[in-house]
Coordinates of C-alpha atoms (C1' of nucleotides) in Angstrom, one line a residue:
Chain X
M746 CA 180.9 308.7 164.1
G747 CA 183.5 307.3 166.1
L748 CA 187.4 306.5 164.7
E749 CA 187.1 302.8 165.3
E750 CA 184.0 302.4 163.8
R751 CA 185.2 304.0 160.3
R752 CA 188.0 302.2 160.3
K753 CA 185.3 298.8 161.1
R754 CA 183.5 300.9 158.1
E755 CA 185.8 301.3 155.4
R756 CA 187.3 297.7 155.6
E757 CA 183.6 296.5 155.4
N758 CA 183.6 298.6 152.2
R759 CA 186.7 297.0 150.8
K760 CA 185.9 293.8 151.8
N761 CA 182.8 294.3 149.3
A762 CA 184.6 295.6 146.9
I763 CA 186.9 292.5 146.4
L764 CA 183.5 290.2 146.3
K765 CA 181.9 292.7 143.8
A766 CA 184.7 292.5 141.1
A767 CA 185.5 288.7 141.7
R768 CA 181.6 288.1 141.4
K769 CA 182.0 289.7 137.8
L770 CA 185.0 287.7 137.1
F771 CA 183.7 283.9 138.4
F772 CA 180.1 285.0 136.5
E773 CA 181.8 285.3 133.4
K774 CA 184.7 282.6 133.9
G775 CA 184.3 280.1 136.5
F776 CA 186.8 279.8 139.2
K777 CA 189.8 278.0 137.9
P778 CA 190.4 280.5 134.9
V779 CA 189.9 284.0 137.6
T780 CA 193.7 284.7 138.9
V781 CA 193.7 286.5 142.2
E782 CA 195.8 289.1 140.5
S783 CA 193.0 290.1 138.0
I784 CA 189.9 290.4 141.0
A785 CA 192.8 292.7 142.9
R786 CA 192.8 294.2 139.5
K787 CA 189.6 294.9 139.2
A788 CA 188.7 296.0 142.7
E789 CA 191.7 298.2 142.4
L790 CA 194.2 296.8 144.8
S791 CA 197.4 295.3 144.9
K792 CA 197.1 291.2 145.1
G793 CA 198.5 291.2 148.7
S794 CA 195.8 293.2 149.6
I795 CA 193.7 290.3 149.0
Y796 CA 195.0 288.3 151.5
L797 CA 194.3 291.1 154.0
Y798 CA 190.7 290.5 153.7
Y799 CA 190.4 286.7 152.7
N800 CA 192.7 283.9 153.3
S801 CA 192.2 282.5 149.8
K802 CA 191.1 283.0 146.3
E803 CA 188.5 279.7 147.3
E804 CA 187.5 281.5 150.3
I805 CA 186.2 284.4 148.3
Y806 CA 184.6 282.1 146.0
T807 CA 182.6 280.4 149.0
Q808 CA 181.2 284.1 150.4
I809 CA 179.9 284.6 147.1
L810 CA 178.4 281.5 146.7
L811 CA 176.9 281.5 150.3
S812 CA 175.4 285.5 149.9
D813 CA 173.6 284.3 147.0
I814 CA 172.5 281.1 148.3
D815 CA 171.1 283.5 150.7
K816 CA 169.6 286.0 148.7
F817 CA 167.7 283.3 147.4
H818 CA 166.7 281.7 150.4
D819 CA 165.1 285.4 151.3
R820 CA 163.1 285.3 148.4
I821 CA 161.3 281.9 148.3
S822 CA 161.1 282.4 152.0
D823 CA 158.4 284.9 151.8
L824 CA 156.8 282.8 149.1
L825 CA 153.9 281.4 150.9
Q826 CA 152.7 284.7 152.1
N827 CA 149.4 285.9 149.9
P828 CA 149.3 283.4 146.8
S829 CA 146.4 283.3 144.8
S830 CA 146.3 280.1 143.2
A831 CA 148.6 277.3 143.9
S832 CA 149.9 276.9 140.5
E833 CA 150.7 280.5 140.8
A834 CA 153.1 279.9 143.6
L835 CA 154.6 276.9 142.3
M836 CA 155.1 279.7 139.0
R837 CA 156.6 282.4 140.9
L838 CA 158.9 280.0 142.6
A839 CA 160.1 278.2 139.4
N840 CA 160.9 282.1 138.1
I841 CA 163.2 283.1 141.5
Y842 CA 165.0 279.6 140.6
V843 CA 165.4 280.4 137.2
D844 CA 166.4 284.0 137.8
F845 CA 168.9 282.8 140.7
F846 CA 170.9 280.7 138.5
L847 CA 171.1 283.3 135.7
N848 CA 172.7 285.6 137.8
D849 CA 175.3 282.6 138.8
R850 CA 176.0 279.8 136.0
E851 CA 178.8 278.4 138.2
L852 CA 176.6 278.0 141.3
F853 CA 174.1 276.0 139.4
R854 CA 176.9 273.6 137.7
I855 CA 178.2 273.2 142.0
L856 CA 174.6 272.4 142.6
M857 CA 174.2 269.7 140.1
T858 CA 177.2 268.5 140.6
F859 CA 176.4 268.3 144.6
M860 CA 173.0 266.1 143.6
L861 CA 174.6 263.7 142.2
H862 CA 177.3 262.6 144.1
T863 CA 177.4 264.8 147.7
S864 CA 179.6 263.2 149.1
D865 CA 183.1 263.7 147.0
M866 CA 182.3 267.4 146.4
N867 CA 184.9 268.0 148.8
L868 CA 182.9 271.3 149.1
P869 CA 184.0 274.2 152.2
E870 CA 181.9 273.1 155.4
D871 CA 179.8 275.8 155.8
L872 CA 179.0 276.1 151.7
N873 CA 178.0 272.6 152.1
D874 CA 175.5 273.2 154.8
H875 CA 174.1 275.8 153.0
I876 CA 173.5 273.8 149.8
V877 CA 172.1 270.9 151.8
K878 CA 169.6 273.7 154.0
T879 CA 168.6 275.8 151.3
T880 CA 167.6 272.7 148.7
N881 CA 166.0 271.3 151.4
K882 CA 164.5 274.2 152.2
T883 CA 162.8 274.6 148.7
I884 CA 161.8 271.1 148.1
G885 CA 159.7 271.8 151.8
I886 CA 158.3 275.0 150.1
I887 CA 157.5 273.0 147.0
E888 CA 155.7 270.5 148.9
Q889 CA 153.8 273.0 151.2
V890 CA 152.5 274.7 148.0
L891 CA 151.0 271.1 146.5
K892 CA 149.6 271.2 149.9
Y893 CA 147.9 274.6 149.6
G894 CA 146.9 273.5 146.2
V895 CA 145.0 270.3 147.3
E896 CA 143.6 272.1 150.6
R897 CA 141.9 274.8 148.3
G898 CA 140.1 272.4 145.5
E899 CA 143.0 273.2 143.3
F900 CA 144.9 269.7 143.0
P901 CA 143.0 266.2 143.7
A902 CA 142.6 265.6 147.3
T903 CA 145.0 262.3 146.6
L904 CA 147.8 264.0 145.5
N905 CA 151.1 261.8 146.3
L906 CA 153.0 265.0 147.9
R907 CA 156.3 263.2 148.0
Q908 CA 156.0 261.9 144.5
N909 CA 154.8 264.8 143.0
R910 CA 157.2 267.8 144.8
N911 CA 160.1 265.6 143.5
A912 CA 158.4 265.7 140.3
V913 CA 158.6 269.8 140.5
W914 CA 162.4 269.8 141.3
G915 CA 163.1 267.2 139.2
M916 CA 161.8 269.2 136.1
L917 CA 163.3 272.7 137.2
N918 CA 166.5 271.3 137.5
G919 CA 166.3 269.7 134.2
I920 CA 165.7 272.6 132.5
I921 CA 167.6 274.9 133.7
S922 CA 170.5 272.5 133.1
L923 CA 169.3 271.9 129.7
H924 CA 169.5 275.6 128.9
L925 CA 172.5 276.7 131.1
F926 CA 174.8 274.0 129.6
T927 CA 174.5 273.9 126.2
G928 CA 175.5 277.5 125.8
I929 CA 174.1 280.1 127.9
E930 CA 175.5 283.4 125.7
D931 CA 172.3 282.5 123.2
R932 CA 170.0 281.7 125.5
R933 CA 167.9 284.7 126.9
A934 CA 165.8 284.5 130.1
E935 CA 162.5 285.1 128.2
V936 CA 163.1 281.7 126.3
I937 CA 164.2 279.7 129.6
H938 CA 161.3 281.3 131.9
G939 CA 159.1 280.3 128.8
T940 CA 160.3 276.7 129.2
I941 CA 159.6 276.4 132.2
K942 CA 156.5 277.7 132.4
A943 CA 155.3 275.1 129.6
G944 CA 156.7 272.3 131.7
L945 CA 154.9 273.8 134.8
D946 CA 151.4 273.8 132.9
I947 CA 151.9 270.2 131.5
F948 CA 152.9 269.3 135.2
I949 CA 149.4 271.1 136.1
R950 CA 147.5 269.7 133.9
G951 CA 148.4 266.3 134.1
L952 CA 146.8 267.0 138.0
E953 CA 143.8 268.0 137.0
I954 CA 143.8 265.2 134.1
S955 CA 144.7 262.7 137.1
E956 CA 142.1 263.8 139.1
T957 CA 138.9 263.3 136.4
K958 CA 140.1 260.1 136.1
E959 CA 141.0 259.1 139.9
T960 CA 143.9 258.3 139.4
G961 CA 145.8 260.7 141.0
H962 CA 148.7 259.6 142.4
G963 CA 151.0 261.8 140.9
I964 CA 153.0 261.8 137.4
L965 CA 156.1 259.7 138.7
Chain H
M162 CA 190.2 301.8 137.1
G163 CA 193.9 302.0 138.0
L164 CA 195.7 301.7 141.5
E165 CA 197.5 305.2 141.6
E166 CA 194.1 306.0 140.3
R167 CA 192.5 305.1 143.3
R168 CA 194.7 306.4 145.9
K169 CA 194.7 310.0 144.8
R170 CA 190.6 309.4 144.3
E171 CA 190.4 308.4 148.1
R172 CA 193.2 310.9 149.2
E173 CA 191.3 313.4 148.0
N174 CA 187.6 312.5 149.5
R175 CA 189.2 312.5 152.7
K176 CA 190.7 315.6 152.2
N177 CA 186.8 316.9 151.6
A178 CA 185.9 315.1 154.4
I179 CA 188.2 316.9 156.4
L180 CA 187.2 320.3 154.7
K181 CA 183.5 319.4 155.2
A182 CA 183.5 318.9 158.8
A183 CA 186.0 321.7 159.4
R184 CA 183.6 324.2 157.5
K185 CA 180.7 323.2 159.4
L186 CA 183.0 323.7 162.8
F187 CA 184.2 327.4 161.7
F188 CA 180.8 328.3 160.4
E189 CA 179.8 327.5 164.1
K190 CA 182.1 329.0 166.0
G191 CA 184.6 330.9 164.2
F192 CA 188.2 330.0 163.8
K193 CA 190.1 330.4 166.8
P194 CA 187.9 328.5 168.9
V195 CA 187.9 325.3 166.3
T196 CA 190.6 322.9 168.1
V197 CA 192.6 320.6 165.6
E198 CA 191.2 318.0 167.2
S199 CA 187.5 318.7 167.0
I200 CA 187.7 318.6 163.5
A201 CA 189.9 315.5 163.4
R202 CA 186.6 313.8 165.2
K203 CA 184.0 315.1 163.1
A204 CA 185.9 314.2 159.9
E205 CA 186.5 310.5 162.0
L206 CA 190.2 310.6 162.0
S207 CA 193.1 311.3 164.5
K208 CA 194.4 315.2 165.0
G209 CA 197.9 313.5 163.5
S210 CA 195.8 312.3 160.2
I211 CA 194.9 315.5 159.1
Y212 CA 198.2 317.2 159.2
L213 CA 198.9 314.1 156.4
Y214 CA 196.3 316.6 154.3
Y215 CA 197.0 320.2 155.2
N216 CA 199.9 321.6 156.9
S217 CA 197.9 324.1 159.6
K218 CA 194.7 324.7 160.8
E219 CA 194.9 327.9 158.8
E220 CA 195.6 326.1 155.7
I221 CA 192.8 324.5 156.0
Y222 CA 190.2 327.5 157.1
T223 CA 192.1 329.3 154.0
Q224 CA 190.9 326.5 151.5
I225 CA 187.1 326.7 152.7
L226 CA 187.6 330.6 152.1
L227 CA 188.5 330.0 148.8
S228 CA 186.4 327.6 147.9
D229 CA 183.8 329.8 149.0
I230 CA 185.0 332.4 146.8
D231 CA 184.8 330.8 144.2
K232 CA 181.6 329.3 144.4
F233 CA 180.1 332.9 144.9
H234 CA 182.6 334.3 141.9
D235 CA 180.9 331.6 139.8
R236 CA 177.1 332.8 140.9
I237 CA 177.8 336.2 139.9
S238 CA 179.5 335.6 136.3
D239 CA 176.4 334.3 134.8
L240 CA 174.5 337.0 136.5
L241 CA 174.4 339.5 133.2
Q242 CA 173.3 336.4 130.5
N243 CA 169.4 337.2 130.2
P244 CA 168.2 339.9 133.2
S245 CA 165.0 341.3 132.3
S246 CA 165.5 344.3 133.7
A247 CA 168.2 346.2 135.7
S248 CA 166.6 346.7 138.5
E249 CA 166.4 342.7 138.6
A250 CA 169.2 342.4 137.9
L251 CA 170.7 344.2 141.0
M252 CA 167.6 342.5 142.6
R253 CA 169.4 338.9 141.8
L254 CA 173.1 340.2 142.7
A255 CA 171.8 341.3 146.2
N256 CA 170.5 338.3 146.9
I257 CA 173.2 335.8 145.9
Y258 CA 175.7 338.2 148.2
V259 CA 173.7 337.7 150.8
D260 CA 173.1 334.2 150.4
F261 CA 176.9 333.9 150.3
F262 CA 177.7 335.5 153.7
L263 CA 174.5 333.3 155.3
N264 CA 176.4 330.5 154.5
D265 CA 179.7 331.8 155.5
R266 CA 179.4 334.6 158.1
E267 CA 183.4 334.4 159.2
L268 CA 184.1 334.9 155.7
F269 CA 181.7 338.5 156.1
R270 CA 183.5 339.3 158.9
I271 CA 187.0 339.3 157.4
L272 CA 185.8 340.8 154.2
M273 CA 184.6 343.9 156.1
T274 CA 188.2 344.0 158.0
F275 CA 189.9 344.0 154.9
M276 CA 187.8 346.7 153.6
L277 CA 188.7 349.0 156.3
H278 CA 192.6 348.3 156.3
T279 CA 194.2 346.0 153.7
S280 CA 197.6 346.2 154.8
D281 CA 197.5 344.9 158.5
M282 CA 195.0 341.8 157.7
N283 CA 198.3 339.4 157.5
L284 CA 196.1 337.3 155.6
P285 CA 197.8 334.3 153.3
E286 CA 198.7 335.3 149.8
D287 CA 196.3 333.7 147.6
L288 CA 193.6 334.6 149.9
N289 CA 194.6 338.6 149.8
D290 CA 194.7 338.1 145.8
H291 CA 191.3 336.1 145.4
I292 CA 189.4 338.4 147.6
V293 CA 190.7 341.5 145.7
K294 CA 190.0 340.2 142.8
T295 CA 186.2 339.2 143.5
T296 CA 185.7 342.4 145.5
N297 CA 186.7 344.3 142.1
K298 CA 184.2 341.8 139.9
T299 CA 181.7 342.0 142.3
I300 CA 182.0 346.0 142.2
G301 CA 182.5 345.8 138.3
I302 CA 179.3 343.4 137.7
I303 CA 177.6 346.0 139.4
E304 CA 178.6 348.9 137.4
Q305 CA 177.6 347.1 134.4
V306 CA 174.1 346.2 135.3
L307 CA 173.6 350.1 136.1
K308 CA 174.9 350.9 132.6
Y309 CA 172.5 348.2 131.3
G310 CA 169.8 350.3 133.3
V311 CA 171.0 353.1 131.5
E312 CA 171.1 351.9 127.7
R313 CA 167.4 350.7 127.9
G314 CA 166.2 353.5 129.3
E315 CA 165.6 352.3 133.0
F316 CA 167.9 354.7 134.7
P317 CA 168.8 358.3 133.3
A318 CA 171.3 358.6 131.1
T319 CA 172.9 360.9 133.4
L320 CA 174.0 358.6 135.9
N321 CA 177.2 358.4 137.3
L322 CA 177.8 355.2 137.1
R323 CA 180.8 355.2 139.6
Q324 CA 179.4 356.7 142.2
N325 CA 176.4 354.8 142.1
R326 CA 177.8 351.7 142.1
N327 CA 179.8 352.7 145.1
A328 CA 176.5 353.7 146.4
V329 CA 175.2 350.1 146.0
W330 CA 177.8 348.4 147.2
G331 CA 178.2 350.3 150.4
M332 CA 174.8 349.8 150.9
L333 CA 174.6 345.9 150.6
N334 CA 177.6 345.2 152.6
G335 CA 176.0 348.1 155.2
I336 CA 172.6 346.1 155.7
I337 CA 174.2 342.9 155.6
S338 CA 176.4 344.1 158.4
L339 CA 173.9 345.4 160.4
H340 CA 172.2 342.1 160.3
L341 CA 175.0 339.7 160.8
F342 CA 176.8 341.7 163.9
T343 CA 173.6 342.5 165.6
G344 CA 172.7 338.5 166.1
I345 CA 172.7 336.0 163.6
E346 CA 170.3 333.7 165.4
D347 CA 167.4 335.6 165.1
R348 CA 167.6 336.9 161.8
R349 CA 165.8 334.6 159.6
A350 CA 167.3 334.5 156.2
E351 CA 163.8 336.3 155.1
V352 CA 164.2 339.4 157.1
I353 CA 167.8 340.2 155.4
H354 CA 166.5 339.9 151.8
G355 CA 164.1 341.8 152.7
T356 CA 165.7 344.8 154.3
I357 CA 167.7 344.6 150.8
K358 CA 164.9 344.7 148.7
A359 CA 163.7 347.4 150.7
G360 CA 167.2 349.4 150.6
L361 CA 167.3 348.6 146.8
D362 CA 164.0 349.8 146.3
I363 CA 164.8 353.0 147.8
F364 CA 167.9 353.1 146.1
I365 CA 165.9 352.7 142.5
R366 CA 163.0 355.1 142.9
G367 CA 165.7 357.7 143.8
L368 CA 167.1 357.8 140.2
E369 CA 164.0 357.5 138.7
I370 CA 162.8 360.5 140.8
S371 CA 166.4 362.3 139.9
E372 CA 165.5 361.7 136.4
T373 CA 162.1 363.6 136.8
K374 CA 164.1 366.0 138.1
E375 CA 166.5 366.3 135.4
T376 CA 169.7 366.2 138.6
G377 CA 170.4 362.2 138.4
H378 CA 173.8 362.4 139.1
G379 CA 173.4 360.2 141.8
I380 CA 172.4 359.7 145.4
L381 CA 175.9 359.9 146.8
Chain C
dT1165 C1' 210.7 260.6 130.2
dG1166 C1' 212.6 264.3 132.5
dA1167 C1' 214.6 269.0 131.9
dA1168 C1' 212.9 273.7 130.7
dC1169 C1' 209.5 277.1 130.8
dT1170 C1' 205.4 279.2 132.4
dA1171 C1' 201.8 280.3 135.2
dT1172 C1' 199.2 281.1 139.5
dG1173 C1' 198.3 280.9 144.5
dG1174 C1' 200.4 282.7 148.0
dT1175 C1' 203.8 285.1 151.3
dC1176 C1' 207.0 288.9 153.7
dA1177 C1' 210.1 292.6 153.3
dG1178 C1' 209.7 297.3 152.2
dT1179 C1' 206.3 301.8 152.1
dA1180 C1' 202.5 304.6 152.6
dT1181 C1' 198.6 305.8 155.4
dA1182 C1' 197.0 306.7 160.2
dT1183 C1' 197.3 306.9 165.4
dG1184 C1' 197.5 309.8 170.0
dA1185 C1' 201.1 310.4 173.9
dC1186 C1' 203.9 314.1 173.9
dC1187 C1' 206.2 318.9 173.3
dG1188 C1' 206.9 323.9 173.3
dC1189 C1' 204.5 328.0 173.7
dT1190 C1' 200.5 331.3 175.3
dG1191 C1' 197.4 333.6 177.5
dG1192 C1' 195.2 333.3 181.9
dT1193 C1' 194.7 332.8 187.3
dC1194 C1' 196.0 333.8 191.7
Chain K
dG886 C1' 206.5 335.8 188.1
dA887 C1' 205.1 330.9 189.3
dC888 C1' 202.1 327.7 187.8
dC889 C1' 198.5 326.2 185.0
dA890 C1' 195.4 324.7 181.1
dG891 C1' 194.4 324.4 176.2
dC892 C1' 196.3 323.9 172.2
dG893 C1' 198.5 323.7 167.3
dG894 C1' 202.0 321.1 165.9
dT895 C1' 205.2 316.5 165.8
dC896 C1' 207.3 311.6 165.8
dA897 C1' 207.5 307.1 167.2
dT898 C1' 204.6 303.5 166.7
dA899 C1' 200.6 300.8 164.9
dT900 C1' 198.2 299.4 160.3
dA901 C1' 197.2 299.1 156.0
dC902 C1' 199.1 298.2 151.5
dT903 C1' 202.2 297.3 147.3
dG904 C1' 204.6 293.9 144.2
dA905 C1' 208.7 291.6 143.7
dC906 C1' 209.2 286.5 145.1
dC907 C1' 208.9 282.0 146.2
dA908 C1' 206.7 276.8 145.7
dT909 C1' 204.5 274.1 143.0
dA910 C1' 201.6 271.8 139.3
dG911 C1' 200.8 271.8 134.8
dT912 C1' 202.6 272.1 130.0
dT913 C1' 206.5 271.4 126.3
dC914 C1' 209.7 269.7 123.6
dA915 C1' 214.1 267.3 123.0

DNA sequence: TGAACTATGGTCAGTATATGACCGCTGGTC
DNA sequence: GACCAGCGGTCATATACTGACCATAGTTCA
């Protein structure tokens, strides 16, 4: 209701408008090709105004990635609330993960590079921390789901959690890479989801076979 | 999409916010007791800013009245589109008229004063013109409805249109005055609408009686 | 190879918008 | 009729916005 409050609110709105405009452009073209001028135009502002709200082009970019990561984090956080089965929970997690990157291919590119060589990425520190934290969180959840599967007798009791957790994680990233880096244009979301489902099915069947053969130490 | 366009749009929004805040206050208290400072606070602006958008308190007031009048004008304009009967059309017009003033008692006060002594009101010229135009339009519509009633045999053929038009007009204003000037707080809208309906019923029955007695020259 | 050109992130002097202390006037009080 | 309170309206100051400009890094071409 106040006056100070109104100005604060309007400042926040303007920051969001910039973020929204930038997000769309970055998603379409990646970081480099997007000019600050183009962000300004899309947000119906002048270039100078952009710098009243953010210190650099990179800061805008970072903010977008951070908020995307947070959104993902929120979505997977309540994944284990009431799963009917471990394989269903895995499937849900995989779908969330795929949707996430369909929505921000650039972030996936960064994440993949990050996984390969952490040290020389030169990312802003907070973004770096966020990625590490969320990656660990995601891997942790996969492990929890596997553990849950073991507990309810869905997966063999001898399952090596760490190994299979890594297997799932690797497979997810592998399949998504395959699709996203070989042309997003002609890959409809359903296709990617379908491949992921197929991959997970194979993985889960592998676990069940292992159990019958009593060699259930994982597929890695 | 442009930059100039955004500023224009924001200016318009701010003007509307001021109008909206002012409208509420003027409706509650009338013109005099409302301070520019209070309008500014309600619109989450400083007093000085108000004068960036309007030249005076009076201008704000006038704009509100003008837009109210325009809204009323729009509503009654398509009144004669497809009426089932003349008495129903009269009833609809009466209800629109009552709602109009329930929504802006101050305007009604001005209008009544205006009808009694036009010359010494000292209203801004455009407001003056608007009131004259809309009043004439309203009276004209009443006359048209009566004519329509005569044509379809609902009212006697000998009906004096001008006299009865004035009768309806006077009755409407009289009843509304009665209610609005004797305390709006304890007069629910339904009560006023009820009185209006009763008044119109009496009027219309009078016309019908006139017809059977072949003295249908109106009730005035 | 290096001079000339181009494109773009970031800056800053100038402009537009917003603020609230202040002024002059009016109507009321004693 | 001197004093006061309260309000419409003003204006110096502060904040927000703009786009011409600067520095630099990459690119072209002689």
